[in-house]
Amino acid sequence: MKALLMIIACLSGLAQAEGTAVARLKVQEFNQLFNGLDEVKTNTWENWGLTEQEWTTYETIKAKTAWGSWGNEATPLQLLSIYATNIEEKRRYARLEAKLDQWREDAVLNYQQIYNNEREVIHAKYAAFIKGRRPVADNLGPKDAVAFFTYAKACDARCKSMMNRLLSSGTKIDVYVMDDVSQEQVFEWASNANIPVDRVQAKQITLNYDKGNFNQLSTIPVAFASIPVAYVKTEEGFVRLAL
């Protein structure tokens, strides 16, 4: 029984080794299939795998047959195959055409993969550049000042997310409530937005009524604005903050 198992194991190992060898051979054959196609040739006919005499035949076909005046896009190999006098020649030209087409497809796919990789690199660099140029919450610090415009309704998930990012930056925040509500409602909104009382008492955060401040900073009417919205003070003035 042990001898049988050893024989089976040996046969299995031989089969795997043979399979590996066949796989390597197929890779070599694949590489040889396109060998030389990516080289720049001295003569045009060499790019098509043709001889000078065959190229002359192709030019004669173009000049003296209907194909030359039909305005078609037939390749030299296609025309030579069409006018070949025997099936062997027709197949040879068709095979050369298929080989070139497969190489071109493979080359384009390889290029596309390389391009996609490089495009991701460029996009990442561009995104980092834009992020560094445009005011974003991640770039804010205690020395910055932000004007935050909101309605006194309950601070929803988007509102809390925006406020949390501002609070974590440590920047000075001036909150402007845009609707006509009582002071108690303003305080209720602040509590709902998790605004620390000690920072309000220290005047790091102020609670205000909007008295035209939004119209001074925004280039669009309030009816079309996405409230809440924040603006950060820069050397050029207040700029909308990306949150």
Short mmCIF file of C-alpha atoms in Angstrom, two decimals:
data_model
loop_
_atom_site.label_atom_id
_atom_site.label_comp_id
_atom_site.label_asym_id
_atom_site.label_seq_id
_atom_site.Cartn_x
_atom_site.Cartn_y
_atom_site.Cartn_z
CA MET A 1 0.00 0.00 0.00
CA LYS A 2 2.83 2.39 0.92
CA ALA A 3 4.58 1.55 -2.35
CA LEU A 4 1.40 2.40 -4.27
CA LEU A 5 1.07 5.73 -2.48
CA MET A 6 4.70 6.54 -3.28
CA ILE A 7 4.12 5.75 -6.95
CA ILE A 8 1.01 7.97 -7.01
CA ALA A 9 2.92 10.79 -5.31
CA CYS A 10 5.75 10.49 -7.82
CA LEU A 11 3.33 10.50 -10.74
CA SER A 12 1.56 13.53 -9.28
CA GLY A 13 4.88 15.32 -8.89
CA LEU A 14 5.84 14.50 -12.45
CA ALA A 15 2.47 15.77 -13.70
CA GLN A 16 2.87 19.04 -11.81
CA ALA A 17 6.42 19.45 -13.10
CA GLU A 18 5.25 18.72 -16.63
CA GLY A 19 2.40 21.20 -16.23
CA THR A 20 4.82 23.88 -15.04
CA ALA A 21 7.15 23.18 -17.95
CA VAL A 22 4.25 23.39 -20.41
CA ALA A 23 3.12 26.68 -18.85
CA ARG A 24 6.63 28.11 -19.20
CA LEU A 25 6.80 26.92 -22.79
CA LYS A 26 3.47 28.62 -23.53
CA VAL A 27 4.76 31.89 -22.05
CA GLN A 28 7.87 31.65 -24.21
CA GLU A 29 5.75 30.90 -27.27
CA PHE A 30 3.53 33.87 -26.45
CA ASN A 31 6.53 36.20 -26.16
CA GLN A 32 8.01 34.85 -29.39
CA LEU A 33 4.67 35.34 -31.13
CA PHE A 34 5.06 39.13 -30.91
CA ASN A 35 8.86 39.18 -31.13
CA GLY A 36 10.07 42.23 -33.04
CA LEU A 37 6.66 43.82 -33.59
CA ASP A 38 7.48 46.69 -31.22
CA GLU A 39 10.63 47.62 -33.15
CA VAL A 40 10.78 50.55 -35.58
CA LYS A 41 11.59 49.10 -38.99
CA THR A 42 13.66 50.72 -41.74
CA ASN A 43 11.19 49.84 -44.50
CA THR A 44 7.42 50.19 -44.33
CA TRP A 45 6.73 46.69 -45.61
CA GLU A 46 8.68 45.18 -42.74
CA ASN A 47 6.07 46.54 -40.30
CA TRP A 48 3.53 44.28 -42.01
CA GLY A 49 5.80 41.23 -42.19
CA LEU A 50 6.04 41.58 -45.97
CA THR A 51 8.84 41.47 -48.50
CA GLU A 52 9.65 44.36 -50.80
CA GLN A 53 8.17 42.40 -53.70
CA GLU A 54 4.92 41.85 -51.80
CA TRP A 55 4.77 45.55 -50.99
CA THR A 56 5.16 46.34 -54.69
CA THR A 57 2.28 43.97 -55.41
CA TYR A 58 0.16 45.76 -52.81
CA GLU A 59 0.90 49.17 -54.38
CA THR A 60 -0.01 47.79 -57.79
CA ILE A 61 -3.32 46.50 -56.43
CA LYS A 62 -4.08 49.94 -55.00
CA ALA A 63 -3.18 51.70 -58.24
CA LYS A 64 -4.81 49.40 -60.76
CA THR A 65 -7.87 47.89 -59.11
CA ALA A 66 -11.24 49.17 -57.93
CA TRP A 67 -10.05 48.96 -54.33
CA GLY A 68 -7.84 51.97 -54.93
CA SER A 69 -10.80 54.20 -55.79
CA TRP A 70 -13.36 52.92 -53.28
CA GLY A 71 -11.92 55.00 -50.44
CA ASN A 72 -11.83 51.90 -48.24
CA GLU A 73 -9.62 51.38 -45.20
CA ALA A 74 -8.35 47.94 -46.15
CA THR A 75 -4.85 47.19 -44.86
CA PRO A 76 -2.03 45.93 -47.11
CA LEU A 77 -2.47 42.44 -45.67
CA GLN A 78 -6.20 42.46 -46.37
CA LEU A 79 -5.73 43.52 -50.00
CA LEU A 80 -2.96 41.00 -50.58
CA SER A 81 -5.13 38.25 -49.11
CA ILE A 82 -8.09 39.24 -51.26
CA TYR A 83 -6.00 39.15 -54.45
CA ALA A 84 -3.89 36.12 -53.52
CA THR A 85 -4.14 33.29 -56.06
CA ASN A 86 -4.17 30.36 -53.64
CA ILE A 87 -5.60 29.55 -50.22
CA GLU A 88 -2.18 29.16 -48.59
CA GLU A 89 -1.27 32.77 -49.42
CA LYS A 90 -4.68 34.01 -48.31
CA ARG A 91 -4.25 32.26 -44.96
CA ARG A 92 -0.71 33.56 -44.51
CA TYR A 93 -1.74 37.18 -44.99
CA ALA A 94 -4.79 36.70 -42.75
CA ARG A 95 -2.57 35.14 -40.08
CA LEU A 96 -0.16 38.08 -40.23
CA GLU A 97 -3.11 40.47 -39.87
CA ALA A 98 -4.47 38.54 -36.89
CA LYS A 99 -1.03 38.55 -35.27
CA LEU A 100 -0.69 42.31 -35.69
CA ASP A 101 -4.20 42.92 -34.38
CA GLN A 102 -3.55 40.78 -31.31
CA TRP A 103 -0.23 42.53 -30.65
CA ARG A 104 -1.89 45.94 -31.01
CA GLU A 105 -4.68 44.98 -28.62
CA ASP A 106 -2.16 43.63 -26.10
CA ALA A 107 -0.01 46.76 -26.41
CA VAL A 108 -3.00 49.07 -25.94
CA LEU A 109 -4.21 47.14 -22.87
CA ASN A 110 -0.73 47.26 -21.34
CA TYR A 111 -0.55 50.99 -22.00
CA GLN A 112 -4.00 51.53 -20.51
CA GLN A 113 -3.00 49.73 -17.32
CA ILE A 114 0.16 51.84 -17.02
CA TYR A 115 -1.86 54.98 -17.76
CA ASN A 116 -4.47 54.10 -15.12
CA ASN A 117 -1.76 53.63 -12.50
CA GLU A 118 -0.10 56.93 -13.36
CA ARG A 119 -3.50 58.66 -13.50
CA GLU A 120 -4.15 57.61 -9.90
CA VAL A 121 -0.78 59.05 -8.86
CA ILE A 122 -1.46 62.36 -10.63
CA HIS A 123 -4.99 62.52 -9.21
CA ALA A 124 -3.69 61.98 -5.68
CA LYS A 125 -1.15 64.78 -6.14
CA TYR A 126 -3.80 67.06 -7.63
CA ALA A 127 -6.24 66.32 -4.81
CA ALA A 128 -3.53 67.09 -2.26
CA PHE A 129 -2.75 70.35 -4.07
CA ILE A 130 -6.40 71.41 -4.14
CA LYS A 131 -6.81 70.43 -0.51
CA GLY A 132 -3.82 72.57 0.41
CA ARG A 133 -5.06 75.51 -1.65
CA ARG A 134 -8.73 75.52 -0.66
CA PRO A 135 -9.72 76.19 2.94
CA VAL A 136 -10.76 72.94 4.60
CA ALA A 137 -11.45 72.07 8.22
CA ASP A 138 -8.32 69.92 8.41
CA ASN A 139 -6.17 73.00 7.77
CA LEU A 140 -7.76 75.16 10.46
CA GLY A 141 -6.16 76.07 13.76
CA PRO A 142 -6.72 78.26 16.85
CA LYS A 143 -5.54 81.36 14.98
CA ASP A 144 -8.26 81.06 12.33
CA ALA A 145 -11.74 82.58 12.46
CA VAL A 146 -14.89 81.02 11.03
CA ALA A 147 -18.37 82.43 10.46
CA PHE A 148 -20.97 79.65 10.73
CA PHE A 149 -24.48 80.34 9.42
CA THR A 150 -27.39 78.14 10.46
CA TYR A 151 -31.07 78.02 11.22
CA ALA A 152 -32.20 77.50 14.80
CA LYS A 153 -33.95 74.23 14.05
CA ALA A 154 -32.49 71.07 15.59
CA CYS A 155 -28.92 70.50 14.45
CA ASP A 156 -29.16 67.47 12.14
CA ALA A 157 -26.44 64.93 11.28
CA ARG A 158 -24.85 67.15 8.62
CA CYS A 159 -24.91 70.15 10.95
CA LYS A 160 -23.32 68.18 13.79
CA SER A 161 -20.67 66.74 11.50
CA MET A 162 -19.70 70.22 10.31
CA MET A 163 -19.69 71.65 13.81
CA ASN A 164 -17.68 68.74 15.24
CA ARG A 165 -14.95 69.28 12.66
CA LEU A 166 -14.83 72.98 13.47
CA LEU A 167 -14.78 72.34 17.21
CA SER A 168 -11.94 69.83 16.91
CA SER A 169 -9.84 72.37 15.01
CA GLY A 170 -9.86 74.78 17.96
CA THR A 171 -10.64 77.71 15.67
CA LYS A 172 -12.67 80.75 16.74
CA ILE A 173 -16.29 80.32 15.64
CA ASP A 174 -18.90 83.02 15.24
CA VAL A 175 -22.30 81.34 14.90
CA TYR A 176 -25.02 83.34 13.14
CA VAL A 177 -28.64 82.20 13.52
CA MET A 178 -30.54 83.19 10.39
CA ASP A 179 -34.16 82.99 11.53
CA ASP A 180 -36.13 85.11 13.97
CA VAL A 181 -36.14 83.06 17.16
CA SER A 182 -35.83 83.67 20.87
CA GLN A 183 -32.57 83.62 22.77
CA GLU A 184 -33.69 80.44 24.50
CA GLN A 185 -34.07 78.74 21.12
CA VAL A 186 -30.56 79.83 20.15
CA PHE A 187 -29.19 78.32 23.37
CA GLU A 188 -31.20 75.16 22.72
CA TRP A 189 -29.67 74.89 19.24
CA ALA A 190 -26.18 75.38 20.69
CA SER A 191 -26.79 72.63 23.21
CA ASN A 192 -28.07 70.32 20.48
CA ALA A 193 -24.95 71.09 18.41
CA ASN A 194 -22.72 70.09 21.36
CA ILE A 195 -21.14 73.52 21.62
CA PRO A 196 -19.07 73.66 24.85
CA VAL A 197 -20.37 76.25 27.33
CA ASP A 198 -16.85 77.06 28.53
CA ARG A 199 -15.76 78.04 25.02
CA VAL A 200 -18.77 80.33 24.72
CA GLN A 201 -17.93 81.89 28.08
CA ALA A 202 -14.31 82.33 26.94
CA LYS A 203 -15.67 83.97 23.75
CA GLN A 204 -13.90 81.42 21.57
CA ILE A 205 -17.39 80.77 20.24
CA THR A 206 -20.03 83.48 19.92
CA LEU A 207 -23.77 83.08 19.34
CA ASN A 208 -25.28 85.85 17.21
CA TYR A 209 -28.29 86.80 15.15
CA ASP A 210 -27.59 87.24 11.46
CA LYS A 211 -28.12 90.91 10.59
CA GLY A 212 -27.02 90.89 6.96
CA ASN A 213 -23.70 89.15 7.62
CA PHE A 214 -24.51 86.28 5.28
CA ASN A 215 -25.36 88.59 2.39
CA GLN A 216 -22.03 90.37 2.87
CA LEU A 217 -20.04 87.14 2.59
CA SER A 218 -22.04 85.05 0.14
CA THR A 219 -22.20 85.51 -3.61
CA ILE A 220 -25.53 83.65 -3.85
CA PRO A 221 -28.93 84.48 -2.33
CA VAL A 222 -29.79 82.70 0.90
CA ALA A 223 -32.71 80.97 -0.85
CA PHE A 224 -30.22 79.02 -2.98
CA ALA A 225 -27.61 78.46 -0.28
CA SER A 226 -26.98 75.11 1.39
CA ILE A 227 -27.47 75.98 5.05
CA PRO A 228 -25.62 75.45 7.35
CA VAL A 229 -22.55 76.91 5.69
CA ALA A 230 -19.22 78.18 6.98
CA TYR A 231 -16.77 80.85 5.83
CA VAL A 232 -13.17 81.20 6.98
CA LYS A 233 -11.33 84.49 7.20
CA THR A 234 -8.30 84.76 4.89
CA GLU A 235 -6.02 87.56 3.73
CA GLU A 236 -8.34 88.05 0.75
CA GLY A 237 -11.45 88.12 2.94
CA PHE A 238 -13.93 85.43 3.92
CA VAL A 239 -13.89 82.30 1.75
CA ARG A 240 -16.39 79.46 1.85
CA LEU A 241 -15.03 76.57 3.86
CA ALA A 242 -15.10 73.03 2.50
CA LEU A 243 -16.63 70.77 5.17
#
